[in-house]
Each structure stands twice: as structure tokens, then as C-alpha cells.
Short mmCIF file of C-alpha atoms and ligand atoms in Angstrom, two decimals:
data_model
loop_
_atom_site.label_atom_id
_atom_site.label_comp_id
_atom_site.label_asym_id
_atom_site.label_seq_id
_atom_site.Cartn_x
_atom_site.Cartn_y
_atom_site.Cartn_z
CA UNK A 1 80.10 74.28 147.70
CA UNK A 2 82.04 70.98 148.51
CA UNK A 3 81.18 68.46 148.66
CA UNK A 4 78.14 69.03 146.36
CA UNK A 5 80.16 70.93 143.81
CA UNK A 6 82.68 68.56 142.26
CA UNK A 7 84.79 69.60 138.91
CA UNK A 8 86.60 66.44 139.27
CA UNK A 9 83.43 64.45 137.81
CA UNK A 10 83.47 65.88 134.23
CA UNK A 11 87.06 65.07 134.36
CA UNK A 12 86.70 61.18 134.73
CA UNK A 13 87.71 60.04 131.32
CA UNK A 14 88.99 61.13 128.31
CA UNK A 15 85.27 60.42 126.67
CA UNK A 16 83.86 62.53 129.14
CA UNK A 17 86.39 65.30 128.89
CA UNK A 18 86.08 65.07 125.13
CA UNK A 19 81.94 65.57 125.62
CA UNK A 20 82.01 68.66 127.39
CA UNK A 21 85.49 70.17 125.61
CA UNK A 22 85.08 74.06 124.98
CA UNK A 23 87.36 74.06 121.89
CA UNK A 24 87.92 72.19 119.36
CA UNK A 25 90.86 72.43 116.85
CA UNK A 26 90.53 71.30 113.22
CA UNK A 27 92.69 71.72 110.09
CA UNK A 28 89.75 73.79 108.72
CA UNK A 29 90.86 76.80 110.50
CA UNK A 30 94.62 76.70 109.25
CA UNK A 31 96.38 78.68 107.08
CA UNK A 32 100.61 77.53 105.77
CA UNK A 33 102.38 80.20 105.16
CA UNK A 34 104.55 79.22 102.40
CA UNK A 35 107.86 80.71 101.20
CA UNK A 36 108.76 80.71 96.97
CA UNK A 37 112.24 81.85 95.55
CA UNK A 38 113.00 81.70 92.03
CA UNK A 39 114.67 78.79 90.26
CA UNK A 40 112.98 75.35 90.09
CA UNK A 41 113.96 71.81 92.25
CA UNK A 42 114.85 74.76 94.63
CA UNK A 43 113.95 73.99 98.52
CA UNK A 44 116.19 75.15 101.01
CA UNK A 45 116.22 74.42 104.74
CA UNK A 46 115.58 77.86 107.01
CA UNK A 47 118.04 77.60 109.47
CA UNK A 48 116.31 79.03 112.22
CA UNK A 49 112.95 77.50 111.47
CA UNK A 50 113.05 73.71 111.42
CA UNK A 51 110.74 71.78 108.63
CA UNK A 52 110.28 75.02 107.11
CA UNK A 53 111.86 75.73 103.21
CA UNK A 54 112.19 78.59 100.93
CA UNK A 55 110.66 76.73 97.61
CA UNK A 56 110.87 77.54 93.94
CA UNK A 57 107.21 76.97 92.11
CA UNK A 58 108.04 73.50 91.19
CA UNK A 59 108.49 72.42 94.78
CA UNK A 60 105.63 74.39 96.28
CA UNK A 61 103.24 73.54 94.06
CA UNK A 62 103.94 69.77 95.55
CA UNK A 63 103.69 71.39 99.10
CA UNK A 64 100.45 72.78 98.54
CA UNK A 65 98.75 69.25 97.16
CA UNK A 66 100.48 67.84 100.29
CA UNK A 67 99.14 70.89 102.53
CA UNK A 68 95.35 70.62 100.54
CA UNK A 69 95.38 66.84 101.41
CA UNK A 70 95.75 67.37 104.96
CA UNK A 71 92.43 69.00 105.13
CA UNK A 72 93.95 72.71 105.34
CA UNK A 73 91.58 74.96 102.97
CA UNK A 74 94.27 78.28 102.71
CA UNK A 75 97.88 78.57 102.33
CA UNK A 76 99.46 82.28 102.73
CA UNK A 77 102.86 82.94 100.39
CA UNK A 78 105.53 85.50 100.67
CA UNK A 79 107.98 85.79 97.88
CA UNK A 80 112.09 86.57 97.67
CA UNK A 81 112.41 87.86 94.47
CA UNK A 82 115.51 87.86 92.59
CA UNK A 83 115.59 91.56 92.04
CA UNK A 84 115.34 94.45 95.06
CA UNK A 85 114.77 98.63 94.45
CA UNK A 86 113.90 101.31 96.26
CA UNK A 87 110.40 101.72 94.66
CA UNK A 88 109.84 97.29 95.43
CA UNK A 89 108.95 96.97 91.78
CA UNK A 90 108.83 93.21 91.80
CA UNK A 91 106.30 93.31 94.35
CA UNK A 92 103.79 94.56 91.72
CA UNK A 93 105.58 92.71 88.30
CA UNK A 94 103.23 90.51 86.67
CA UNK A 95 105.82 88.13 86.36
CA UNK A 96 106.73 88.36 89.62
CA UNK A 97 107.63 85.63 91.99
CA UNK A 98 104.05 85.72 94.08
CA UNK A 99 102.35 85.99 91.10
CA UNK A 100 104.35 83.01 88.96
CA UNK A 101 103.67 81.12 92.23
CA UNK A 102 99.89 82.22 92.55
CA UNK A 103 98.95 81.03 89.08
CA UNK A 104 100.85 77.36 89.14
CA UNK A 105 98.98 76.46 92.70
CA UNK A 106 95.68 77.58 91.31
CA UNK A 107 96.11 75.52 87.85
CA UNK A 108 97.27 72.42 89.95
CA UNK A 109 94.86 73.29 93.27
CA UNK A 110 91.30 75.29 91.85
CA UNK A 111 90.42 74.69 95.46
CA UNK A 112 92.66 75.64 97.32
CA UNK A 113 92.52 79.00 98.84
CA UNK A 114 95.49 80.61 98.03
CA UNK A 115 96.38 84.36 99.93
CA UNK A 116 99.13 86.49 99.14
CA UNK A 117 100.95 88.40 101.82
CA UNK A 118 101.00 92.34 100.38
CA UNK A 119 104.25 94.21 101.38
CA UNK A 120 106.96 95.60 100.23
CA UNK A 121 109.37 94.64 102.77
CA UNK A 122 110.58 91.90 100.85
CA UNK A 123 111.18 93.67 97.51
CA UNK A 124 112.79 96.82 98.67
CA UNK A 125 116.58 97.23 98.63
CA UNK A 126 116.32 98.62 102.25
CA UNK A 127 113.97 96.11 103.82
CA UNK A 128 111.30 98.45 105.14
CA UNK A 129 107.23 97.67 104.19
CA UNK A 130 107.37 101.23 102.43
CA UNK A 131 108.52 103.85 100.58
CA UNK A 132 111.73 106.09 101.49
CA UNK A 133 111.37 109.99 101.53
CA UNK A 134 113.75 112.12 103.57
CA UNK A 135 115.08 109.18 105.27
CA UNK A 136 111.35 108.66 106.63
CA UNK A 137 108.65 105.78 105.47
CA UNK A 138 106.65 107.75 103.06
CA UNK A 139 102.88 106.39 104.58
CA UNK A 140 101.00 108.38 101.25
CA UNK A 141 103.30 107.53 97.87
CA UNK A 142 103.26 103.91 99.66
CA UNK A 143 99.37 103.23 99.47
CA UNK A 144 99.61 103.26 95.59
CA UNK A 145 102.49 100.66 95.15
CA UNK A 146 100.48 98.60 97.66
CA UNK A 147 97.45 98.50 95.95
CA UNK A 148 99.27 97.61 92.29
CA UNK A 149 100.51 94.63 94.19
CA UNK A 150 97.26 93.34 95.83
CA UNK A 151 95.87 93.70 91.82
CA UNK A 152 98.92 91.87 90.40
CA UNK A 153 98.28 89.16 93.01
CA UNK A 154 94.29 89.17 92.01
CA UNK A 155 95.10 89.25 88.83
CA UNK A 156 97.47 85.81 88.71
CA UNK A 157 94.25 84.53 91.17
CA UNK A 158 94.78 84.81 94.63
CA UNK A 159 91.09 84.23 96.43
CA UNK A 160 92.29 86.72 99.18
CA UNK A 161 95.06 89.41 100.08
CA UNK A 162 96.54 90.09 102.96
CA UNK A 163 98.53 93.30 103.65
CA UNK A 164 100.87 93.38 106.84
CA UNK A 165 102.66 96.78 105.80
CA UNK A 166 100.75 98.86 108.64
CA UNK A 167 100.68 101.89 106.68
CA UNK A 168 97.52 103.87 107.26
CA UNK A 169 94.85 103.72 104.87
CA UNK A 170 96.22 100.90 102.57
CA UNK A 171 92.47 98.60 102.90
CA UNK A 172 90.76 101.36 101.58
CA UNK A 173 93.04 102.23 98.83
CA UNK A 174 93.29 98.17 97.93
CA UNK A 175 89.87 98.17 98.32
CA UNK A 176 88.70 100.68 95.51
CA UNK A 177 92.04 99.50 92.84
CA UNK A 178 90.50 95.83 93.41
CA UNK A 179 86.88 97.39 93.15
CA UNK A 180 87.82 99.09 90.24
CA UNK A 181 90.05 96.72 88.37
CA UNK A 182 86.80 94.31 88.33
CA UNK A 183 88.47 92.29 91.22
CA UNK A 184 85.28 92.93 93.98
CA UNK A 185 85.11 89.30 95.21
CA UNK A 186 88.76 89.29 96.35
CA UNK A 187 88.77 88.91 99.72
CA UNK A 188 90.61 91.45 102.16
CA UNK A 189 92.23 89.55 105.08
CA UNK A 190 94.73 92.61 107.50
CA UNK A 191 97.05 92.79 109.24
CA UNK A 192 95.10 95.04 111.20
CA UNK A 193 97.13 95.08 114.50
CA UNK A 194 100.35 94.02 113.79
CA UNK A 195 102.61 94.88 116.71
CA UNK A 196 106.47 95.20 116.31
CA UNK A 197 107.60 92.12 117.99
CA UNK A 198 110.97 90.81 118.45
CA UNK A 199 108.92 87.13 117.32
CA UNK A 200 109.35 87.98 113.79
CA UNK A 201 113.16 87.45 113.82
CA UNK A 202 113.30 84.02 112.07
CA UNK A 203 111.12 84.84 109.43
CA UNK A 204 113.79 88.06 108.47
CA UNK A 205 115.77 85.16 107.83
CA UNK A 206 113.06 83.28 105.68
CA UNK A 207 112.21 86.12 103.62
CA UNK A 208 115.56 87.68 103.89
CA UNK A 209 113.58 90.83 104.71
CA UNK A 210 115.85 92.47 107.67
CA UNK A 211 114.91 96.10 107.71
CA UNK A 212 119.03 97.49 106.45
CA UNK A 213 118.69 100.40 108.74
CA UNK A 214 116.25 101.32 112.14
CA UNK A 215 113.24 99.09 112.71
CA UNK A 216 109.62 99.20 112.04
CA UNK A 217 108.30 101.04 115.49
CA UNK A 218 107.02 103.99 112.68
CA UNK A 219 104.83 101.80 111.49
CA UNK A 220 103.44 98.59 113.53
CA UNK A 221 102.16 98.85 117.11
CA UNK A 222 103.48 99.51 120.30
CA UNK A 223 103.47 95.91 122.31
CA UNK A 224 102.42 97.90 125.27
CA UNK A 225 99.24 98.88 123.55
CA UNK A 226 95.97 97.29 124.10
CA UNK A 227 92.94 99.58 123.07
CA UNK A 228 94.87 100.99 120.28
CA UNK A 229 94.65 97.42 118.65
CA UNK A 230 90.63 98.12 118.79
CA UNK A 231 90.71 101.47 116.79
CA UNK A 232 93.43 99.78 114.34
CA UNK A 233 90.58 96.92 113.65
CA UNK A 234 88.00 99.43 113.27
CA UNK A 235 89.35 101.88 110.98
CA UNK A 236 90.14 98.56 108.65
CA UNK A 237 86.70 97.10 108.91
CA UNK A 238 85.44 100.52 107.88
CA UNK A 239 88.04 100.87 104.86
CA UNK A 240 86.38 97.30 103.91
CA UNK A 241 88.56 94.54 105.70
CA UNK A 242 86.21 91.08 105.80
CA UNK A 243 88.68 89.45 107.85
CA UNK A 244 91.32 90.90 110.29
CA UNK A 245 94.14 89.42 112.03
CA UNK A 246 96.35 89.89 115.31
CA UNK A 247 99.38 89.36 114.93
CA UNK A 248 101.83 87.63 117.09
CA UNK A 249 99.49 84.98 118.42
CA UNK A 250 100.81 84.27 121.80
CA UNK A 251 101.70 87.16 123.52
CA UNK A 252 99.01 88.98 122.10
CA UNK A 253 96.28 86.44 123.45
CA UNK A 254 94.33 89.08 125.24
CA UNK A 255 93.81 91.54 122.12
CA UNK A 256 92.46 88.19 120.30
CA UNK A 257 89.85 88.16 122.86
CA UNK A 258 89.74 92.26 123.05
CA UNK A 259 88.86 91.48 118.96
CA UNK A 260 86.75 88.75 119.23
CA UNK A 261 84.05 90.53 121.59
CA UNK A 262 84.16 93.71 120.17
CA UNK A 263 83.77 93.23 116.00
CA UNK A 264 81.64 90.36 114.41
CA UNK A 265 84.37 89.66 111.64
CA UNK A 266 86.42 86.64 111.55
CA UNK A 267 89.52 87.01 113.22
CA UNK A 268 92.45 85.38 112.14
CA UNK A 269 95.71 85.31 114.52
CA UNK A 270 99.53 84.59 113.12
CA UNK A 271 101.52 82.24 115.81
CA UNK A 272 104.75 83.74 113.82
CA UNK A 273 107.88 82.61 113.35
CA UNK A 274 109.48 83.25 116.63
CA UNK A 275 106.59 81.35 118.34
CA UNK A 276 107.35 78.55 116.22
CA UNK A 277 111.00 78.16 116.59
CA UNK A 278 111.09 78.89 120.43
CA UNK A 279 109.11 75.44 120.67
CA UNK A 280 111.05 73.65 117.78
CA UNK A 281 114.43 74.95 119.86
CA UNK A 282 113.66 73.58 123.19
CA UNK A 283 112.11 70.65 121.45
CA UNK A 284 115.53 69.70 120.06
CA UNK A 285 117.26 70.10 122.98
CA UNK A 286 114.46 67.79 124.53
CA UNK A 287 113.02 70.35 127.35
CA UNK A 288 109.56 70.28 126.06
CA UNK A 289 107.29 68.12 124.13
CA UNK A 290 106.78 69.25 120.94
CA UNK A 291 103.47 68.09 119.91
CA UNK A 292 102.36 68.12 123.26
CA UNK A 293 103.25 72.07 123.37
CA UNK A 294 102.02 72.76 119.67
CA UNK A 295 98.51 71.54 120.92
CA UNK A 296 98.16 73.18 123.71
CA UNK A 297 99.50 76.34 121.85
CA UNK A 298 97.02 76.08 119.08
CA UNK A 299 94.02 75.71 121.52
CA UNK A 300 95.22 79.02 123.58
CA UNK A 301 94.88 80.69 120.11
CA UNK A 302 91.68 79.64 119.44
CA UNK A 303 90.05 79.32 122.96
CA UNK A 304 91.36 83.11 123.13
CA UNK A 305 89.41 83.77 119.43
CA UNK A 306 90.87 83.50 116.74
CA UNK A 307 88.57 81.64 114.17
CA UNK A 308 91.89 81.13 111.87
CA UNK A 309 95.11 80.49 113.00
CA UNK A 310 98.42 81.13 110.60
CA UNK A 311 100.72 78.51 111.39
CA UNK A 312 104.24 76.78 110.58
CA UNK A 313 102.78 73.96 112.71
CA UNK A 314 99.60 73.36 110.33
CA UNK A 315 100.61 70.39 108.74
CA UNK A 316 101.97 68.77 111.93
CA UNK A 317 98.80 69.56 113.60
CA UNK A 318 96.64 68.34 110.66
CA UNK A 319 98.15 65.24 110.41
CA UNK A 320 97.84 65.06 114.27
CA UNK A 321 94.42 65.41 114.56
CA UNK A 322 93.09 63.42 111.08
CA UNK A 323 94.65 60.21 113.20
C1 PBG B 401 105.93 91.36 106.25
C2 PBG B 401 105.65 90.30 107.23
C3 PBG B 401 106.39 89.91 108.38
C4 PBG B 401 105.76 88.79 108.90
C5 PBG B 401 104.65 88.54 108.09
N1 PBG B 401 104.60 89.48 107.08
C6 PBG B 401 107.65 90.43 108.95
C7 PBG B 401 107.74 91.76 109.52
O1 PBG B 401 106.78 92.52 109.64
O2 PBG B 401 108.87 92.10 109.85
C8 PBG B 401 106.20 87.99 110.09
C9 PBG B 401 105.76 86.57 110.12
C10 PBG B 401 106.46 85.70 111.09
O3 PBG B 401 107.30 86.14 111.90
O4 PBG B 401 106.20 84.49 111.05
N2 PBG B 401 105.78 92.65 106.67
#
């Protein structure tokens, strides 16, 4: 007790603080999600997501080089295709935008690790992450499409996939087509509770993804749902998962930690793209200190868990902490 206890003494200077620091943030653990649209010399600003850009190839094979030098090992890409259907079928073309993209980063970056983003969300005419039967989203006739487009994206040479479609059953199915196509070292990174949060409203702009009609409650979690986010984990370590992610970040901090202590995978958590532009917003209107925030942010994530973080802030952070 006081006076022989004393927190104040490990707090005396910034050395000191730095000796005894619980967590430690490093570009290692960062993963750019990247956004690639057809056409070349193609980068447009996202409105609602500051420093952010919808790229053709050319452009984003420069942003990965510039992301790689920064010290940041993985970049994650989503594609807008040029073409939409019912049955997504440029999410599984060969010549597809992901996979066009896939193959120019890996000629230009061997070492880079480059992930994919499986989903159909962004190739179907109707903007939900599966197939339509009866007005419902088919979770069965969905696995199949899902799996053709985690092999097209192995097969252009992405290190690791990464579904976020929260049907049921998709790892396992991706598993065995990868297994079987002679793919068995691609690694399996889910979406493996992926709540339906109102955060992922800039990147429906970014990805031009909107669902056209409802919303995806059918299929990701219930925000209100904590142990369910266990048993969603589970079942996708057991289908074969070797990584698995939470996803938002921020509100979401305790089922990082539920994660963390319960599994001995390494957990990943997305700080999505409402996270990111709530902080860019107030930033702009100068209420809050951007890097200053971003920081602190970052740490929560990881002090919370997450070995790997998914953020629009990793190159601002990298070049942040490599001065
Ligand atoms: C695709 C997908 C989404 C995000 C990542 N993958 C959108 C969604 O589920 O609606 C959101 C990422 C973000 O908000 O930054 N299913």
C-alpha cells in the first residue's frame, strides 16, 4: 500500500516506460488491404476513405513495392471487376481482376505475401457474398463457387486466402479443392467471426459492393453475440483454418481476447473501414489527433490479441514507427 507501492516510478521517463512497455507494435504484424479495378494508370480517390484508392495493376503493383519497403510482409486485395452476374463468375475467371492483380505483384514482389479476399459480394449483380435461391442466400450451391475462387486465386499465386463470405462450411470445402488441386501449402486465413457491423459502410463504397436488396444479418454475426464468436472459430479451425480473424477490430476488442485465450492459432483482427474513416473524419475537422489516435488504436488491437492487424493505417503506422 502507499506509500510503499508507487506506479508513478516506472512512469519516470520515456526510457523507462519504453523498458517495461507490454506491447509493442511493428510493421511485421500488418496487413494493406488493397483495392484493383481494371484499366491501367487507373487510381481513384475513395471518397469516404481518405489516402485510400481503387488501383488498376499498373498502379498497385507500385503500391505494393512502396507497402513491401515499409517493412509490411502481407498485403490483402479485393477486386471490382468490370463484369457482375448472378452466379459472380468473375470471382473465379482466370483472367479475372484478383487474379491479373495476384500474378503482376508476385512477378514484381516474390516476397511479398500477397492474400486474396474470397467472396462473392463483389462480383454478384445483387451484392450479397452468395448465391440467390428463392429470394434466400443459397449457404450449399455457394460453397462450390467459393472454393473455384480460392483455386483461381492459388493458382495466379496468392501465399494465403482469406474468405469473409460467412457461409457455413466454406474452410472445409476450400480446404479439400486446394488439397486436391495440388495447392496444400496455401494458407487459410477466415473470416471466422465476422459480425454485421454498420463499420463496413465505406468500404461498400470502395468495392462498390452494397448488398441491392436486405442486408447480410443471414449470414455474419449478431454484434450482440459473444460466445457464438468461440464456436464460429472452432468449427473453422476444425475445417482446417491456420489463421482466423475477428472482424471489426474495435468494437469487437473483447472477442479478440475471448480468441486469443481460448485457441492457439494466430489471430488476425480487421480495424475496417468505418474504424478508419471515423478517425480520418474528425481528424480533418481537427477534433482529434490523427496519429496520436491511430497509435493508440493499433496498440488496443494488439494489447487485446490480435497477432495481425488489417489496416488502412499500415503504411502511416510503418513509416511512423521505422523513424
Ligand atoms: C466482403 C468484405 C467486406 C469487408 C471485407 N470483406 C464487406 C462486407 O462484408 O460487407 C469489409 C472491410 C472493411 O469495412 O474495411 N464480404
Amino acid at each position: 500500500m502507499f506509500p510503499v507501492h508507487r506506479p508513478r516510478r516506472l512512469r519516470k521517463t520515456e526510457i523507462l516506460r519504453k523498458m517495461v512497455r507490454e506491447t509493442t507494435l511493428t510493421p511485421q504484424n500488418f496487413i494493406y488491404p488493397m483495392f484493383v479495378v481494371p484499366g491501367r494508370g487507373v487510381k481513384n480517390p475513395i471518397s469516404s476513405m481518405p489516402d485510400c484508392f481503387q488501383e488498376s495493376v499498373d498502379e498497385a503493383v507500385k503500391t505494393a513495392k512502396d507497402v513491401f519497403s515499409l517493412g509490411i510482409p502481407a498485403i490483402i486485395l479485393f477486386g471490382i471487376p468490370e463484369h457482375k452476374d448472378e452466379k459472380a463468375s468473375s470471382a473465379y475467371d482466370e483472367n479475372g481482376i484478383v487474379q491479373t492483380a495476384v500474378k503482376a505483384i508476385k512477378d514484381a514482389l516474390p516476397d511479398l505475401i500477397v492474400i486474396t479476399d474470397v467472396c462473392l459480394c463483389e462480383y454478384t449483380s445483387h451484392g450479397h457474398c452468395g448465391i440467390i435461391k428463392n429470394g434466400k442466400i443459397d449457404n450449399d450451391s455457394t460453397l462450390e463457387l467459393l472454393a473455384l475462387e480460392a483455386v483461381s486465386h492459388a493458382r495466379a499465386g496468392a501465399d494465403i486466402v482469406a474468405p469473409s463470405d460467412m457461409m457455413d462450411g466454406r474452410v472445409g470445402r476450400i480446404r479439400k479443392m486446394l488439397d486436391d488441386e495440388g495447392f496444400s501449402d496455401v494458407v487459410i486465413l477466415s473470416y471466422a467471426a465476422k459480425y454485421a457491423s454498420a463499420f463496413y459502410g465505406p468500404f461498400r463504397e470502395a468495392a462498390q459492393s452494397a448488398p441491392a436488396f436486405g442486408d447480410r444479418r443471414s449470414y455474419q454475426m449478431d454484434p450482440a453475440n459473444r460466445r457464438e464468436a468461440l464456436r464460429e472459430v472452432a468449427l473453422d479451425i476444425e475445417e482446417g483454418a491456420d489463421i482466423v480473424m475477428v472482424k471489426p477490430a474495435l468494437a469487437y476488442l473483447d472477442i479478440i481476447s475471448d480468441v486469443k485465450n481460448n485457441f492457439s492459432v494466430p489471430v488476425a483482427a480487421y480495424n475496417v473501414s468505418g474504424e478508419y474513416s471515423m478517425i480520418k473524419a474528425a481528424a480533418q475537422l481537427g477534433w482529434l489527433n490523427e496519429e496520436a489516435v491511430m497509435m493508440e488504436v493499433l496498440t488496443a488491437i494488439k494489447r487485446a490479441g490480435a497477432d495481425l492487424i488489417l489496416t488502412y493505417f499500415a503504411k502511416k503506422a510503418a513509416k511512423l514507427l521505422n523513424s
